[in-house]
Amino acid sequence: MTPPQDAAPKPPKYSVDLESMNLPRKRASSPASSISSLPSFRTSNPSLHKLFESTASASGSRPGSGSATPTASVAPASIFSGLRNGAGTPGSLPPGVSDEHRTLIQRAFAPHVVVLADVETEELIRGKGFEGGLLQLLRPFGESVPGKVTIRDSVGASKSYEDFGVRFVGVNESLGLPSMPGREASNGKRDSSRVSSSSIRPRRVGGDVSQIEELVDRHLQYSEFNTQDMVSDYMNQGEPQLQGSATSSPFYSLYLRRLLSGLPLVPHETFAHPVAGVIAISSRNTNPIEELRRLYSRQHDGDLRFPQWVENDFLRYYVLIHDEETGDIAKSNQTFDSMKRHFGLHCHLLRLKSQQCIPSDDDSVRLPTCEWMSASEELAEIQKRELADEITDPTPYLPDSDTTAIRTFIRELVAQSIIPNMERAVSTWNEQVLARRRGLSGRFMSLSKRWTSFGSSRSSSSSIPSANSNYDSLQGFYRPDAPEALMRKLADYCFMLRDYKLGLSTYDILRTDFQNDKAWRHYAGAAEMAAISALLTTGPQSSKTRTENIDSWIEAASYSYTDRQRSAAPYYALRTLALGLELLRLRGSSAADDAARWASRILETGLVGAVGTSLFTERISACHAVRNGIGALKLGSRRRKAAFWAVLAAESWWRMGKALQAEKCIDNALRLYGTQNDAGPVQLPYRDMQAFIDNMRQQILGLRLANRGLRDDEDSEDGDPIPGHTVVEEATESLDILPRAHRKSLIGAVAPALALEPLSPRVETAAELKDDHFEGV
Amino acid sequence: MSYYFTIFSPTDTPLYTHDFGTSRSGGDGIPHFTSSERALAPFILHSALDIVEEVQWGASTSSGSAPMYLKHIDKYANNFVSCWITGANVRFLLLTRPRDEALGLSGTTGGSRGSLAGGRSGLTSAGLYNPSAPATEEAVKNFFVDVYEIWVKTVMNPFFHAGNGDIVKSPVFRARVGAAAKKFL
């Protein structure tokens, strides 16, 4: 038959497609040539390896997600589990589905805490080897608060969570979307003495889809070129890989995690708005109380103030950092007492050692890797380690007593200050704002607002905020003390405290209000969060509410994020659809159909680049696969659809030159096609299909050999996919030759230019600047 | 307009495959799939069987009787799948790939040259192909009725066992399906 042979001339066409994608990095057309231009694939850099390894494994199985069902293989006994018609709760998962992504989503929306330290503190911390100052020291520890955190929801029921966390952020550094450059300049008055300002670092803010794609591509390439021999893979090949559909690929988890990392500070949602602020001074400071006051006033209405749509009167937490080695503890205690007298209970004395710690020290602990760093940060980190030639790990170490002190501090900060404060705010706003809006008079108010706005002349309403609407349509935000803004904050607090019921009802009210005000981005945000909190609520949902409410909310949110406005926000549309799809998939059964529908919406609207396309195609397959049929014939299953999409995913990976992923997909597809007989090779129904699959398998094998630095012309000729002894030979040979070739290219005279070539310009300059700064210290 | 027609046995084995183009309105009866579309067509039809099963056993849309003609059931990208199911659970699947104009993909306005199924009369007010337009459904139905008649005559042959996965090789059958396609699509 002709088509499989026709598949061969495809690559040129697709390579053109690839270049038209908005990937910032120039792709070399063949993987073999791109590997030679990348300095990254030296197996001799253990720290780099550790970085890739840690991210991939962390995203694969979270230790924190203790409640996740073990990823059991699909048991044949599950045939008779009834078709639940999408009414499943996330608590009762279909067999073989882990709620890894649900946990991920819950953890992603965490309260943000802004960190501000005086000059002496920053010096002290930098003396310990943390160039990023106090923020760098605190950040990894804040991501998971040790021990259980108990939260009371609006009805008074307490619930404990193991995986609660907060995000420590710098002042103003997560401001705005990357696509809004004007904002940065307008309030970019930064203090030059604050060294950790974001101008010289990679942006800690996420929200840039192209960077996420680039990062995941980096990880993919690393896995592509640094896996163990093909031999072991072929040894494993005979075994059925049953977990293939149950757990998602680690790269998808990574994609999702980076999508949710570093939420930008924007007017239309308050997740990134600070819930609390840590103000730290050092015991070396001669005038501590004055310094605290000064820092507070700078943040409250001085040069470090947040933009005017951010509520400025958030909780302040005062920390005195005591230097264990040079400081006098009696004096520090005295200072701390006076701090408590002046500022109340929200104070802490943090005792740190000021000396630099090295890995060989007795009780030294490596600073944990940040799990929720933004894509640009991780890219910069990768590049830094690639360019660093030494074998040693650049990650700073710190003594064990310090980690204990920091953990205690964070636990106290979260459990005794932040959460009670948020709970109090929720109940206050619930009584004062929400109840009034919900009550009879509130309904009349919102009605009369709508009617009078027709009556009054609309001519002047665009320039000034009209008397009826609190929305400033010119600048696109609500003032932080407007009832709408407070309600949004209330709903977001509920969401962060995982009280999804109250959150849902508030988002629902807000949705109509924002719609009346024509605040489209706010409207989209409310609809998005309404859908997500409805899906996160643990409780059965009839398929009717699901189709009527959630679908229309997701639809409205994705539409309003992309189309309705002049400035579209595709990042948020992607977030809406991706989160909706994951949570729907967990509900199993017919909800999985909707999940697949939203996933194909992502592909159709072109919200993602090449990497995302492949990942989401794979995901559609997983969505279909999650649906089990009933009865012995498995009626209503989507096995064939899943297999079809797996084939599509394999093709898409192959086009990108990712042989490992393509192979995984095609194995998965064949497993889905041939569930009846697991023994022996399965013949596909059509001869065309079989030929297509065989052909693709062969091409993938060729690509894989090419990725290992071999010419594929003689290897892909022998059609049998298991050329055992030749493979052994090739693998050892490649291990022998490749590193040496790269060494040579690095040592050569043109090495720096060559090494910097694949970097994206932004990150490159950031890395350079960072290096300069490091030398200066 | 290009079509890809397959008869599936109850065990999902394709018994007969035929691809053709429209013969209406100056069409030459030759399919115009691109190579990648042609390669994916079997996959699309095979995956549509999942939906066939669901529609087949799902709530009946027509009162009382279970219809043999299930109409348009599935869609992938620009490919539309219609289904006819026989009493012996043999599935006829027809994949329709409208021309780009009829999908609104190219700039030129379609409609002047279209087949009966999804052509002039099948076009909606927007000028786009609509698989559930009455004219389209009717044309596909007529095609299926003709093929069903030929199929019944074939399976009445005592030497042919559809259930065994015997593939239809008869040139007469192929010619008749071609004739039906020429007549209605």
PDB file of N, CA, C and O in Angstrom, chain A residues 633-658:
ATOM      1  N   LEU A 633     -18.083  -7.355  27.423  1.00  0.00           N
ATOM      2  CA  LEU A 633     -17.654  -6.807  26.140  1.00  0.00           C
ATOM      3  C   LEU A 633     -17.081  -5.410  26.281  1.00  0.00           C
ATOM      4  O   LEU A 633     -16.687  -4.811  25.307  1.00  0.00           O
ATOM      5  N   LYS A 634     -17.075  -4.908  27.508  1.00  0.00           N
ATOM      6  CA  LYS A 634     -16.554  -3.568  27.773  1.00  0.00           C
ATOM      7  C   LYS A 634     -17.263  -2.536  26.904  1.00  0.00           C
ATOM      8  O   LYS A 634     -16.642  -1.749  26.194  1.00  0.00           O
ATOM      9  N   LEU A 635     -18.573  -2.593  26.934  1.00  0.00           N
ATOM     10  CA  LEU A 635     -19.323  -1.644  26.126  1.00  0.00           C
ATOM     11  C   LEU A 635     -19.122  -0.240  26.675  1.00  0.00           C
ATOM     12  O   LEU A 635     -19.117  -0.027  27.884  1.00  0.00           O
ATOM     13  N   GLY A 636     -18.985   0.691  25.779  1.00  0.00           N
ATOM     14  CA  GLY A 636     -18.835   2.073  26.213  1.00  0.00           C
ATOM     15  C   GLY A 636     -17.412   2.443  26.558  1.00  0.00           C
ATOM     16  O   GLY A 636     -17.164   3.542  27.011  1.00  0.00           O
ATOM     17  N   SER A 637     -16.489   1.540  26.362  1.00  0.00           N
ATOM     18  CA  SER A 637     -15.103   1.935  26.602  1.00  0.00           C
ATOM     19  C   SER A 637     -14.606   2.725  25.397  1.00  0.00           C
ATOM     20  O   SER A 637     -15.230   2.755  24.346  1.00  0.00           O
ATOM     21  N   ARG A 638     -13.494   3.375  25.603  1.00  0.00           N
ATOM     22  CA  ARG A 638     -12.940   4.182  24.519  1.00  0.00           C
ATOM     23  C   ARG A 638     -11.553   3.674  24.152  1.00  0.00           C
ATOM     24  O   ARG A 638     -10.661   4.428  23.875  1.00  0.00           O
ATOM     25  N   ARG A 639     -11.442   2.353  24.167  1.00  0.00           N
ATOM     26  CA  ARG A 639     -10.132   1.769  23.938  1.00  0.00           C
ATOM     27  C   ARG A 639      -9.568   2.135  22.568  1.00  0.00           C
ATOM     28  O   ARG A 639      -8.428   2.539  22.422  1.00  0.00           O
ATOM     29  N   ARG A 640     -10.428   2.050  21.559  1.00  0.00           N
ATOM     30  CA  ARG A 640      -9.934   2.291  20.206  1.00  0.00           C
ATOM     31  C   ARG A 640      -9.596   3.749  19.988  1.00  0.00           C
ATOM     32  O   ARG A 640      -8.634   4.088  19.314  1.00  0.00           O
ATOM     33  N   LYS A 641     -10.414   4.619  20.595  1.00  0.00           N
ATOM     34  CA  LYS A 641     -10.096   6.048  20.502  1.00  0.00           C
ATOM     35  C   LYS A 641      -8.761   6.329  21.167  1.00  0.00           C
ATOM     36  O   LYS A 641      -7.936   7.079  20.651  1.00  0.00           O
ATOM     37  N   ALA A 642      -8.588   5.744  22.347  1.00  0.00           N
ATOM     38  CA  ALA A 642      -7.344   5.980  23.078  1.00  0.00           C
ATOM     39  C   ALA A 642      -6.160   5.522  22.248  1.00  0.00           C
ATOM     40  O   ALA A 642      -5.143   6.222  22.161  1.00  0.00           O
ATOM     41  N   ALA A 643      -6.315   4.373  21.634  1.00  0.00           N
ATOM     42  CA  ALA A 643      -5.209   3.856  20.834  1.00  0.00           C
ATOM     43  C   ALA A 643      -4.925   4.775  19.649  1.00  0.00           C
ATOM     44  O   ALA A 643      -3.770   5.056  19.313  1.00  0.00           O
ATOM     45  N   PHE A 644      -5.989   5.262  19.051  1.00  0.00           N
ATOM     46  CA  PHE A 644      -5.830   6.166  17.911  1.00  0.00           C
ATOM     47  C   PHE A 644      -5.052   7.405  18.306  1.00  0.00           C
ATOM     48  O   PHE A 644      -4.102   7.831  17.635  1.00  0.00           O
ATOM     49  N   TRP A 645      -5.425   7.988  19.439  1.00  0.00           N
ATOM     50  CA  TRP A 645      -4.728   9.203  19.863  1.00  0.00           C
ATOM     51  C   TRP A 645      -3.307   8.897  20.284  1.00  0.00           C
ATOM     52  O   TRP A 645      -2.412   9.742  20.152  1.00  0.00           O
ATOM     53  N   ALA A 646      -3.090   7.707  20.796  1.00  0.00           N
ATOM     54  CA  ALA A 646      -1.718   7.348  21.151  1.00  0.00           C
ATOM     55  C   ALA A 646      -0.861   7.271  19.887  1.00  0.00           C
ATOM     56  O   ALA A 646       0.300   7.690  19.886  1.00  0.00           O
ATOM     57  N   VAL A 647      -1.462   6.759  18.814  1.00  0.00           N
ATOM     58  CA  VAL A 647      -0.718   6.717  17.556  1.00  0.00           C
ATOM     59  C   VAL A 647      -0.409   8.132  17.088  1.00  0.00           C
ATOM     60  O   VAL A 647       0.709   8.449  16.665  1.00  0.00           O
ATOM     61  N   LEU A 648      -1.411   8.999  17.200  1.00  0.00           N
ATOM     62  CA  LEU A 648      -1.184  10.391  16.800  1.00  0.00           C
ATOM     63  C   LEU A 648      -0.078  11.016  17.631  1.00  0.00           C
ATOM     64  O   LEU A 648       0.771  11.755  17.117  1.00  0.00           O
ATOM     65  N   ALA A 649      -0.086  10.714  18.918  1.00  0.00           N
ATOM     66  CA  ALA A 649       0.948  11.281  19.791  1.00  0.00           C
ATOM     67  C   ALA A 649       2.309  10.757  19.393  1.00  0.00           C
ATOM     68  O   ALA A 649       3.294  11.508  19.358  1.00  0.00           O
ATOM     69  N   ALA A 650       2.363   9.473  19.082  1.00  0.00           N
ATOM     70  CA  ALA A 650       3.639   8.897  18.666  1.00  0.00           C
ATOM     71  C   ALA A 650       4.150   9.602  17.424  1.00  0.00           C
ATOM     72  O   ALA A 650       5.338   9.940  17.319  1.00  0.00           O
ATOM     73  N   GLU A 651       3.241   9.849  16.495  1.00  0.00           N
ATOM     74  CA  GLU A 651       3.657  10.516  15.264  1.00  0.00           C
ATOM     75  C   GLU A 651       4.175  11.910  15.573  1.00  0.00           C
ATOM     76  O   GLU A 651       5.176  12.370  15.027  1.00  0.00           O
ATOM     77  N   SER A 652       3.455  12.575  16.466  1.00  0.00           N
ATOM     78  CA  SER A 652       3.840  13.938  16.780  1.00  0.00           C
ATOM     79  C   SER A 652       5.196  13.999  17.490  1.00  0.00           C
ATOM     80  O   SER A 652       6.000  14.886  17.232  1.00  0.00           O
ATOM     81  N   TRP A 653       5.449  13.037  18.373  1.00  0.00           N
ATOM     82  CA  TRP A 653       6.762  12.994  19.024  1.00  0.00           C
ATOM     83  C   TRP A 653       7.848  12.689  18.011  1.00  0.00           C
ATOM     84  O   TRP A 653       8.935  13.241  18.056  1.00  0.00           O
ATOM     85  N   TRP A 654       7.525  11.786  17.122  1.00  0.00           N
ATOM     86  CA  TRP A 654       8.526  11.398  16.133  1.00  0.00           C
ATOM     87  C   TRP A 654       8.909  12.597  15.279  1.00  0.00           C
ATOM     88  O   TRP A 654      10.067  12.807  14.959  1.00  0.00           O
ATOM     89  N   ARG A 655       7.900  13.390  14.926  1.00  0.00           N
ATOM     90  CA  ARG A 655       8.174  14.590  14.139  1.00  0.00           C
ATOM     91  C   ARG A 655       9.128  15.513  14.864  1.00  0.00           C
ATOM     92  O   ARG A 655       9.923  16.211  14.268  1.00  0.00           O
ATOM     93  N   MET A 656       9.021  15.572  16.185  1.00  0.00           N
ATOM     94  CA  MET A 656       9.883  16.455  16.950  1.00  0.00           C
ATOM     95  C   MET A 656      11.237  15.840  17.223  1.00  0.00           C
ATOM     96  O   MET A 656      12.085  16.468  17.832  1.00  0.00           O
ATOM     97  N   GLY A 657      11.424  14.600  16.825  1.00  0.00           N
ATOM     98  CA  GLY A 657      12.701  13.961  17.048  1.00  0.00           C
ATOM     99  C   GLY A 657      12.867  13.418  18.443  1.00  0.00           C
ATOM    100  O   GLY A 657      13.977  13.326  18.952  1.00  0.00           O
ATOM    101  N   LYS A 658      11.754  13.088  19.083  1.00  0.00           N
ATOM    102  CA  LYS A 658      11.850  12.545  20.442  1.00  0.00           C
ATOM    103  C   LYS A 658      11.535  11.061  20.380  1.00  0.00           C
ATOM    104  O   LYS A 658      10.391  10.631  20.526  1.00  0.00           O
TER     105      LYS A 658
END
